[in-house]
Coordinates of C-alpha atoms in Angstrom, one line a residue:
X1 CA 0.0 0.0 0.0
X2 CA 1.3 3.0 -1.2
X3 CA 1.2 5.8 0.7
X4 CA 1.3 9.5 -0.7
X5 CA 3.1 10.8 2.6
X6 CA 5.9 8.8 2.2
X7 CA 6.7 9.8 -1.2
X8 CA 9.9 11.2 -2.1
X9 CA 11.0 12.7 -5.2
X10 CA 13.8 10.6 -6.7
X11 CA 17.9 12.6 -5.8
X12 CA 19.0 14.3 -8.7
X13 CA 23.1 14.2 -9.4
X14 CA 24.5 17.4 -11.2
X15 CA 26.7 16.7 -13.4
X16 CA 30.0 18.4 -13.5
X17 CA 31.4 19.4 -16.6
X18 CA 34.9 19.1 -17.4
X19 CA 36.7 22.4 -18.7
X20 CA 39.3 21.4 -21.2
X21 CA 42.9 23.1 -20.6
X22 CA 42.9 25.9 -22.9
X23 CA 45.6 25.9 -25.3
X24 CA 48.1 28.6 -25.7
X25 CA 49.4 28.6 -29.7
X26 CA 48.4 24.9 -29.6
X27 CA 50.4 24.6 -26.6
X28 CA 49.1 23.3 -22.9
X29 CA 50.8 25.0 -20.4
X30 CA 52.8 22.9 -18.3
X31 CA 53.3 20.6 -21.4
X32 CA 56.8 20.6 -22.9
X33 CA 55.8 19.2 -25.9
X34 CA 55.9 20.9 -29.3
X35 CA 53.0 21.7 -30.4
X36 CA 51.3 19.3 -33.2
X37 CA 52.1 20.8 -36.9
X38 CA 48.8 22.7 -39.0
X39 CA 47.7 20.3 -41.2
X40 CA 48.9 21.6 -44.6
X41 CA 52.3 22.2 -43.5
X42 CA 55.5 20.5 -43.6
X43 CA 57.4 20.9 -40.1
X44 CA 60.8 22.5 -40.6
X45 CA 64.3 20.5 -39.9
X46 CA 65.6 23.2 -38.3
X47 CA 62.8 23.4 -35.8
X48 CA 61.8 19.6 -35.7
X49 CA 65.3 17.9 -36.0
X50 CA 65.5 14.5 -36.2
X51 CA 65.1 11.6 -33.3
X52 CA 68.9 11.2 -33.3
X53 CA 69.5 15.6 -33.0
X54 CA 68.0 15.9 -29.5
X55 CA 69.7 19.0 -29.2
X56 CA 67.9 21.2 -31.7
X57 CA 64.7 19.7 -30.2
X58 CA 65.4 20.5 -26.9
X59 CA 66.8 24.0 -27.5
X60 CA 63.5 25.1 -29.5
X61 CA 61.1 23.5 -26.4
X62 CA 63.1 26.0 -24.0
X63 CA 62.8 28.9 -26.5
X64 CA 59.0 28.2 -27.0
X65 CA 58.4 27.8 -23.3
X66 CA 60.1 31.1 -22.8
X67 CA 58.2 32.8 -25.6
X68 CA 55.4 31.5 -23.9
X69 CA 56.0 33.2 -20.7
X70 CA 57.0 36.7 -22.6
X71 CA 53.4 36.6 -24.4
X72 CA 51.8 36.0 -21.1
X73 CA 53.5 39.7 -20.0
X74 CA 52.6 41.4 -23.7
X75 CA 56.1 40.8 -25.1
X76 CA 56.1 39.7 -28.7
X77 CA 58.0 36.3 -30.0
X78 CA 59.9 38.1 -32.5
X79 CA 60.5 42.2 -31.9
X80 CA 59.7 42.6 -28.3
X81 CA 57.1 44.7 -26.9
X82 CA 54.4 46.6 -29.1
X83 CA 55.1 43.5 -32.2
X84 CA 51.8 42.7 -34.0
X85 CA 53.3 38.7 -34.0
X86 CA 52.4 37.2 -30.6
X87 CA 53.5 33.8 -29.5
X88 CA 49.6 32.5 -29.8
X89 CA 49.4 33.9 -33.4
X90 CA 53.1 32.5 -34.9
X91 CA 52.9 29.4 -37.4
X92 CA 55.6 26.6 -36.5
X93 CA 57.6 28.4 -39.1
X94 CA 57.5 31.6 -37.3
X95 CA 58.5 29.7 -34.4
X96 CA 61.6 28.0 -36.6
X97 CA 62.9 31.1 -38.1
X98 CA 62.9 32.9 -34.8
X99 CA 65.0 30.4 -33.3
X100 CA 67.4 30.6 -36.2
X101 CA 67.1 34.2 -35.6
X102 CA 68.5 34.0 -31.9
X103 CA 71.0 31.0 -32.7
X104 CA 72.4 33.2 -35.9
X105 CA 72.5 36.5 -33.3
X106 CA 74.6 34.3 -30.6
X107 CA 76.9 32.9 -33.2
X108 CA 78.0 36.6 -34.5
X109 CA 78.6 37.9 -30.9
X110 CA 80.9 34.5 -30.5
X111 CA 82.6 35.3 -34.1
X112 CA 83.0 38.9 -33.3
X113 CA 84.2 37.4 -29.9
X114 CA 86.8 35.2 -30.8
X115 CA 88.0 37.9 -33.4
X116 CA 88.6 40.1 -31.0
X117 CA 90.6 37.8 -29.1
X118 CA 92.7 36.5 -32.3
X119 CA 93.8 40.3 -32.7
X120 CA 95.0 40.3 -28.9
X121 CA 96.7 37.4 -29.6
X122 CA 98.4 38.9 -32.7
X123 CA 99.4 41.9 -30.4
X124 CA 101.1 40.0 -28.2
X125 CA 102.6 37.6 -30.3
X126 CA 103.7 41.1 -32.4
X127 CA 105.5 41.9 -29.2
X128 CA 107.1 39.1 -28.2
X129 CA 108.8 38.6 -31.8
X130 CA 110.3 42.3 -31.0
X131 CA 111.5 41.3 -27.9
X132 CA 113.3 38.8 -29.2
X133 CA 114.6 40.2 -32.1
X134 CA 115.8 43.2 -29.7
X135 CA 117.6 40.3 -27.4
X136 CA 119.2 39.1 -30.5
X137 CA 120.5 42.2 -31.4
X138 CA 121.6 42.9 -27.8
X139 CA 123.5 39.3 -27.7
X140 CA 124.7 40.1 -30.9
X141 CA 126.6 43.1 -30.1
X142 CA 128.1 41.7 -26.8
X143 CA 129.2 39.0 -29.2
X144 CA 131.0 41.3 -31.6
X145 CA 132.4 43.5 -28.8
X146 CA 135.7 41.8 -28.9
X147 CA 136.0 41.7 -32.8
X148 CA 139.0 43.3 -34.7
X149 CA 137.9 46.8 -36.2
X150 CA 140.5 47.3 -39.2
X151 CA 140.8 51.1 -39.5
X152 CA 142.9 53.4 -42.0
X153 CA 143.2 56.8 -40.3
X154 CA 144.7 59.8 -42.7
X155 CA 146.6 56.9 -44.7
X156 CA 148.0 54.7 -41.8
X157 CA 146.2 51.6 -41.0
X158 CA 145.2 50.8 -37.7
X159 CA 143.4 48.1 -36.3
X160 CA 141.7 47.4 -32.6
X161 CA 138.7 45.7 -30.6
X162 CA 135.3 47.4 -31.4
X163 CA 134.9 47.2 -27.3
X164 CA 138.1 50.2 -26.9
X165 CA 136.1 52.0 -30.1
X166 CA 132.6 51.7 -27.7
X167 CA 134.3 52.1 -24.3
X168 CA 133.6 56.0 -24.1
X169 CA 129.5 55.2 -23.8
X170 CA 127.5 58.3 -25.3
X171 CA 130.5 59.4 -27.3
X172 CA 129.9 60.0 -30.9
X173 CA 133.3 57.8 -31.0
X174 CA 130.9 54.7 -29.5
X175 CA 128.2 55.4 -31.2
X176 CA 129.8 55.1 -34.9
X177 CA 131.2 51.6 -33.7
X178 CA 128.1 50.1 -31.8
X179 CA 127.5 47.9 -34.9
X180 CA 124.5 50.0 -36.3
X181 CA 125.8 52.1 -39.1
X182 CA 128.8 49.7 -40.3
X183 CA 127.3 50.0 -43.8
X184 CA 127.4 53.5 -44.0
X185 CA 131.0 54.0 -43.3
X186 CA 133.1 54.9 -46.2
X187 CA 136.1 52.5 -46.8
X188 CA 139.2 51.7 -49.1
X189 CA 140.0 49.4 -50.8
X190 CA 141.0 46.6 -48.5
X191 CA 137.0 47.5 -46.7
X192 CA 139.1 49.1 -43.4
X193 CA 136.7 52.1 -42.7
X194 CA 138.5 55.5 -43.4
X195 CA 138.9 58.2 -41.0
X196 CA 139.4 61.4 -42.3
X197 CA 141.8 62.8 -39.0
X198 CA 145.5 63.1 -38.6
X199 CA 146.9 59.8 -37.4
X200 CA 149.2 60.8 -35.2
X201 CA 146.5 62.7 -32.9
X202 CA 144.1 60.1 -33.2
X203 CA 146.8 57.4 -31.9
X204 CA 147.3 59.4 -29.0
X205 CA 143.4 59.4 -28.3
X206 CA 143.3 55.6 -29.1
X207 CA 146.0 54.4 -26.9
X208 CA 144.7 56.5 -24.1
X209 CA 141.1 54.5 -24.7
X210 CA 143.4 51.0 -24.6
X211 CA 145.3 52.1 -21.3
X212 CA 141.6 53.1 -19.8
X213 CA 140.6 48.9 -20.4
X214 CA 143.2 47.6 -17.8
X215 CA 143.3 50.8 -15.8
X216 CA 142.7 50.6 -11.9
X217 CA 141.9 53.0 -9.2
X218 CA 145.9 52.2 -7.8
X219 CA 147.2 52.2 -11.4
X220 CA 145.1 55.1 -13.7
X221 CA 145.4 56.2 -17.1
X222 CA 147.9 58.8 -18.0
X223 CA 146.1 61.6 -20.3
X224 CA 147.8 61.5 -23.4
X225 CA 151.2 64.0 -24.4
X226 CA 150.6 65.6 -27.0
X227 CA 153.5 68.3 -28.5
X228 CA 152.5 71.8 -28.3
X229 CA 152.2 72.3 -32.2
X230 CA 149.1 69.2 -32.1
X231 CA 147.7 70.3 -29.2
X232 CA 145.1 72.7 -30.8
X233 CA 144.0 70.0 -33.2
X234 CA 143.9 67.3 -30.5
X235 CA 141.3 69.1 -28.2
X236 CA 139.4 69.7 -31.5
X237 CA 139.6 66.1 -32.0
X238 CA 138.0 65.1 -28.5
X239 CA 135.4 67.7 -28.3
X240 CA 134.8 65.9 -32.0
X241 CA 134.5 62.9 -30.8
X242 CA 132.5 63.6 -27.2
X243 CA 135.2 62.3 -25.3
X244 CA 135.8 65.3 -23.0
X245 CA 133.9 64.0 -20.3
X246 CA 135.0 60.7 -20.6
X247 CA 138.7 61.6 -20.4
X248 CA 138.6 64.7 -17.9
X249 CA 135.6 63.5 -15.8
X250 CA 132.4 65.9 -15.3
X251 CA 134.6 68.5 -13.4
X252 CA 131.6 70.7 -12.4
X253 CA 132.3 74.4 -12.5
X254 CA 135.2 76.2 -12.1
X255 CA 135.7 77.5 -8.6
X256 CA 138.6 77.5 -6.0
X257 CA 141.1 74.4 -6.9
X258 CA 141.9 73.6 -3.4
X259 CA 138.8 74.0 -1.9
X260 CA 137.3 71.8 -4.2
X261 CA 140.4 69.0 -3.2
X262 CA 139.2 69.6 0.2
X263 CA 135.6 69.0 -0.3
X264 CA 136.7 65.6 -3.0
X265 CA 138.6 64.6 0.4
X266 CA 137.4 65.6 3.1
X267 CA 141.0 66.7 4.5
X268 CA 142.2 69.9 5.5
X269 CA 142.8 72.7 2.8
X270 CA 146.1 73.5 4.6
X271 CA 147.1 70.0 5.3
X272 CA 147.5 68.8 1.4
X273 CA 151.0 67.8 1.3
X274 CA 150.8 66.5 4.9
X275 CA 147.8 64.5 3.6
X276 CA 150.2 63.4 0.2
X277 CA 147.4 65.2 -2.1
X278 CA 150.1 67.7 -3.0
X279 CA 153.7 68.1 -3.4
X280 CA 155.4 71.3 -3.2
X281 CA 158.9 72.5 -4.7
X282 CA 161.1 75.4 -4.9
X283 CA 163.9 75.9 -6.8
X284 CA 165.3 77.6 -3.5
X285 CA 164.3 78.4 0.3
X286 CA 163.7 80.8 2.9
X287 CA 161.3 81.7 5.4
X288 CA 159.1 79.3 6.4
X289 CA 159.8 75.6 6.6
X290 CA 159.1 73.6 4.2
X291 CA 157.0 71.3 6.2
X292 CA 154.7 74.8 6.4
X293 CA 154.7 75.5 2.6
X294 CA 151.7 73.9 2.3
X295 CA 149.7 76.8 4.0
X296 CA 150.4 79.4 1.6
X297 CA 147.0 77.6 -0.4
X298 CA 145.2 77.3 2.9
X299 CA 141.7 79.5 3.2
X300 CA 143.5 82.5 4.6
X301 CA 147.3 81.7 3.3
X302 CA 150.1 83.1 5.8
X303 CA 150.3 86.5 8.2
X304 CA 153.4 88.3 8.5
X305 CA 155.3 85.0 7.5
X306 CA 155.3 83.9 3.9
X307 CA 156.3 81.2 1.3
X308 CA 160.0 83.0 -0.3
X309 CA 162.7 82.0 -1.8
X310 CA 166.7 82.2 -0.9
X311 CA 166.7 85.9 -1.5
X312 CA 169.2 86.8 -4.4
X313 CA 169.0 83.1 -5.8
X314 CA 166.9 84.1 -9.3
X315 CA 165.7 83.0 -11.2
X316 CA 162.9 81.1 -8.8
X317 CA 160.4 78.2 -9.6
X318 CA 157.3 77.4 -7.5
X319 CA 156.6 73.6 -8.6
X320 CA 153.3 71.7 -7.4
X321 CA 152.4 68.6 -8.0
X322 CA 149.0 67.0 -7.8
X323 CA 149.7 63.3 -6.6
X324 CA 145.6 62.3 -7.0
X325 CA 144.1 64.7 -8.6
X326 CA 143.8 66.9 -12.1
X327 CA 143.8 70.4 -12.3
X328 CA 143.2 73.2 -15.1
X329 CA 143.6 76.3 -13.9
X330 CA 141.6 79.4 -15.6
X331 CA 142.4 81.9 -12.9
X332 CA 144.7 82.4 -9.8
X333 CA 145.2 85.7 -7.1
X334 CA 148.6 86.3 -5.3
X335 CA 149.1 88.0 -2.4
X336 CA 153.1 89.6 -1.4
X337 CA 153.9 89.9 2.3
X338 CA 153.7 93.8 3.1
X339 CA 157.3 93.9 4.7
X340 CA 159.3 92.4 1.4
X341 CA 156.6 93.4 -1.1
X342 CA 159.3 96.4 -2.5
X343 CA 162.2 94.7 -2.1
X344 CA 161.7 91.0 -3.2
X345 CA 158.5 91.2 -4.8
X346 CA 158.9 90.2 -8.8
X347 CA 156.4 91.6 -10.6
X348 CA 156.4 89.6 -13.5
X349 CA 156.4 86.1 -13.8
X350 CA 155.3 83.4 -16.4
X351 CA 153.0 79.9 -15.6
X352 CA 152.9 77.1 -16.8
X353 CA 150.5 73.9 -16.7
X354 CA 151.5 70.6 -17.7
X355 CA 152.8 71.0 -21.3
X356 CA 151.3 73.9 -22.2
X357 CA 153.2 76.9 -23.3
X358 CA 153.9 79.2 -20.6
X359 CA 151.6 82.4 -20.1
X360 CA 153.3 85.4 -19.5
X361 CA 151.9 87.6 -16.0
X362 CA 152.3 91.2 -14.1
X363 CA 151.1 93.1 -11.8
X364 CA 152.3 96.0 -10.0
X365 CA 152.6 94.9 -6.2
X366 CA 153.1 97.8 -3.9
X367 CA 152.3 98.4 0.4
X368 CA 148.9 99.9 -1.1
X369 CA 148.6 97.3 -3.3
X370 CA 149.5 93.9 -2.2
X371 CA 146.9 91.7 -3.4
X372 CA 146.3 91.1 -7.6
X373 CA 142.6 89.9 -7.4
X374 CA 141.5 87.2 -9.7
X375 CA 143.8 87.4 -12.6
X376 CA 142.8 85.1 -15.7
X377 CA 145.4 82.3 -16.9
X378 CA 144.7 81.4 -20.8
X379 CA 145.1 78.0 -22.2
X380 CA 145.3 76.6 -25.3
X381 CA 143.1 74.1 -24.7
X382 CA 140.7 72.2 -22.3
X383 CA 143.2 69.5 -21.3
X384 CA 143.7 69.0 -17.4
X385 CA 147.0 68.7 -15.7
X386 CA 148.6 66.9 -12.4
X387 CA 151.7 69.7 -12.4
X388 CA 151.8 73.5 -12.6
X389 CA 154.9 75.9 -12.2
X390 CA 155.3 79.6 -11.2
X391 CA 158.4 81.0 -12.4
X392 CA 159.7 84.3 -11.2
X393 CA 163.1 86.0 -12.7
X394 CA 163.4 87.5 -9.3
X395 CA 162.7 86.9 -5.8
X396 CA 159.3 86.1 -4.3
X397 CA 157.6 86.5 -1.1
X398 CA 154.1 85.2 -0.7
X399 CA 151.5 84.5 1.8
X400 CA 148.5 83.2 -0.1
X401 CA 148.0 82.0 -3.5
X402 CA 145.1 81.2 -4.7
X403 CA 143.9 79.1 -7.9
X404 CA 140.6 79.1 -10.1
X405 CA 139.7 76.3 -11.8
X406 CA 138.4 72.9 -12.3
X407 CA 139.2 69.7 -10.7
X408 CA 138.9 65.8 -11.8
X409 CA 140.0 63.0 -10.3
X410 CA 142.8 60.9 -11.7

């Protein structure tokens, strides 16, 4: 028996509809698959690949997955932002080309890479070859250092090492023997390169550069003797050549001789023949001993005493001799004691340095007038000296000399 009150309507299930994943460009998201090719076209082997190239496969998955996540943000596949071609609206060609596109844009900036890298290369290797073709040269000259220069001077043949030619470095002399302009010296005959210079002057300078190989500090190098008629064209010859401050040192400027010892030194200017710097001779003595003589070129000489000779004993020579040193005296100032100034007071006298010819001074000494003040001494030339001489006709009485000049060490 049916009853209406217990009548229920029968329970209705809903239905749930599934909501397909919405493709993107024929794409699910999430899926790394390519998407399937429009029917019509061929898929392209640069896109596709092969199922043995992986790698193409792979790298246009990862470019499509990015190109995905730039349309999501409004970025276009192929020009960037505000390009009418979207990820969703490219064919599978458009997709190909553009990965071409970016694989042909990487390949360039490695080419341009790797090109600039080649030209640093090239640099580098560009300077190594110069080094080494500068260390050949180099080895190459210390290598022909020791070889025989043949040489015809004026007419007379000559021959030495090219290391006593070069020993004078920054000398003109050096520099036309380093090596480097052998082909453009001019030559006889027998291919000895020809100077156009006296012989006999140049020999002097040549055997002074020989003697400067084996000289020592003990043992050093006499300047050269050259007779008074060839000295003119000798010191000519070594200012030619550069040699002046190779042979006479870099003197400095001229200024008081023995102060300058003193300062070389360190010893006493008074004490210079006690200190055997100096030696002092006179033809004959009086006055003073001769273990004092060396005052007279102290800084204030003698007072009321003086270095004199035997009195009537003339003619008189002063002789001093520097024992370490070199001298060329430009200027000198004597000064007469007051009491013998009248009476043994020459006042004329000549000097002479080393083989020079003698120069020819006066002055009037009086009681007024005992001192001469700088007097200049010229020179013939710009050689320097180890010996000087005073020689007076009559007597002499003085208690300072002083000399101007330069100084270099022997």
């Amino acid at each position: 028996a049916w009853r209406a009150s217990s009548w229920r309507p029968p329970r209705c299930r809903r239905r749930r509809r599934r909501i397909a994943p919405q493709r993107v460009g024929g794409m699910i998201p999430g899926d790394s698959r390519l998407p399937p090719a429009p029917v019509g076209s061929k898929p392209s082997s640069t896109a596709s690949g092969s199922t043995s190239g992986g790698g193409t496969t792979e790298a246009a998955a990862a470019f499509v997955a990015s190109a995905a996540a730039m349309t999501t943000s409004g970025t276009s596949l192929l020009g960037g932002r505000g390009s009418s071609v979207l990820l969703e609206d490219a064919s599978y060609e458009e997709l190909a080309e553009a990965v071409a596109a970016r694989l042909a844009e990487d390949r360039s900036k490695a080419t341009q890479r790797l090109a600039e890298v080649e030209a640093a290369e090239r640099g580098l290797q560009a300077k190594k070859d110069l080094l080494e073709e500068m260390e050949q040269r180099i080895f190459a000259v210390a290598r022909d250092a020791e070889d025989v220069v043949d040489l015809n001077v004026g007419g007379q043949p000559m021959s030495t090492t090219r290391a006593v030619l070069c020993s004078a470095d920054g000398s003109l002399l050096s520099g036309m023997f380093s090596g480097n302009f052998d082909s453009g010296h001019k030559r006889d005959k027998e291919g000895r390169i020809f100077l156009d210079v006296d012989p006999t002057v140049f020999s002097k300078l040549l055997s002074h550069l020989r003697l400067r190989r084996i000289a020592s500090p003990e043992c050093p190098a006499p300047l050269p003797l050259v007779p008074e008629d060839l000295r003119p064209e000798y010191e000519m010859l070594v200012k030619y050549f550069g040699l002046e401050n190779f042979m006479y040192g870099d003197v400095g400027p001229s200024g008081n001789i023995f102060q300058r010892i003193s300062e070389l030194t360190g010893v006493c200017q008074s004490k210079m023949q006690t200190k055997e710097f100096i030696r002092i001779m006179l033809s004959s003595t009086g006055g003073v001993p001769a273990t004092n003589h060396e005052e007279v070129f102290g800084p204030v000489g003698f007072h009321e005493r003086s270095l004199e000779n035997s009195y009537g004993a003339n003619p008189n020579t002063i002789t001093v001799k520097f024992l370490k040193h070199r001298v060329r005296v430009e200027g000198m100032e004597l000064r007469a004691k007051a009491a013998d100034v009248v009476a043994h007071m020459s006042p004329t006298w000549t000097f002479k340095q080393g083989v020079e010819a003698a120069v020819h001074m006066s002055y009037p000494f009086s009681r007024q007038d005992l001192s001469t003040g700088r007097l200049p001494v010229a020179s013939s030339g710009n050689a320097f000296w180890d010996e000087i001489v005073w020689t007076f006709p009559r007597d002499f009485c003085l208690e300072h000399v002083v000399l101007f000049g330069r100084v270099m060490v022997k």
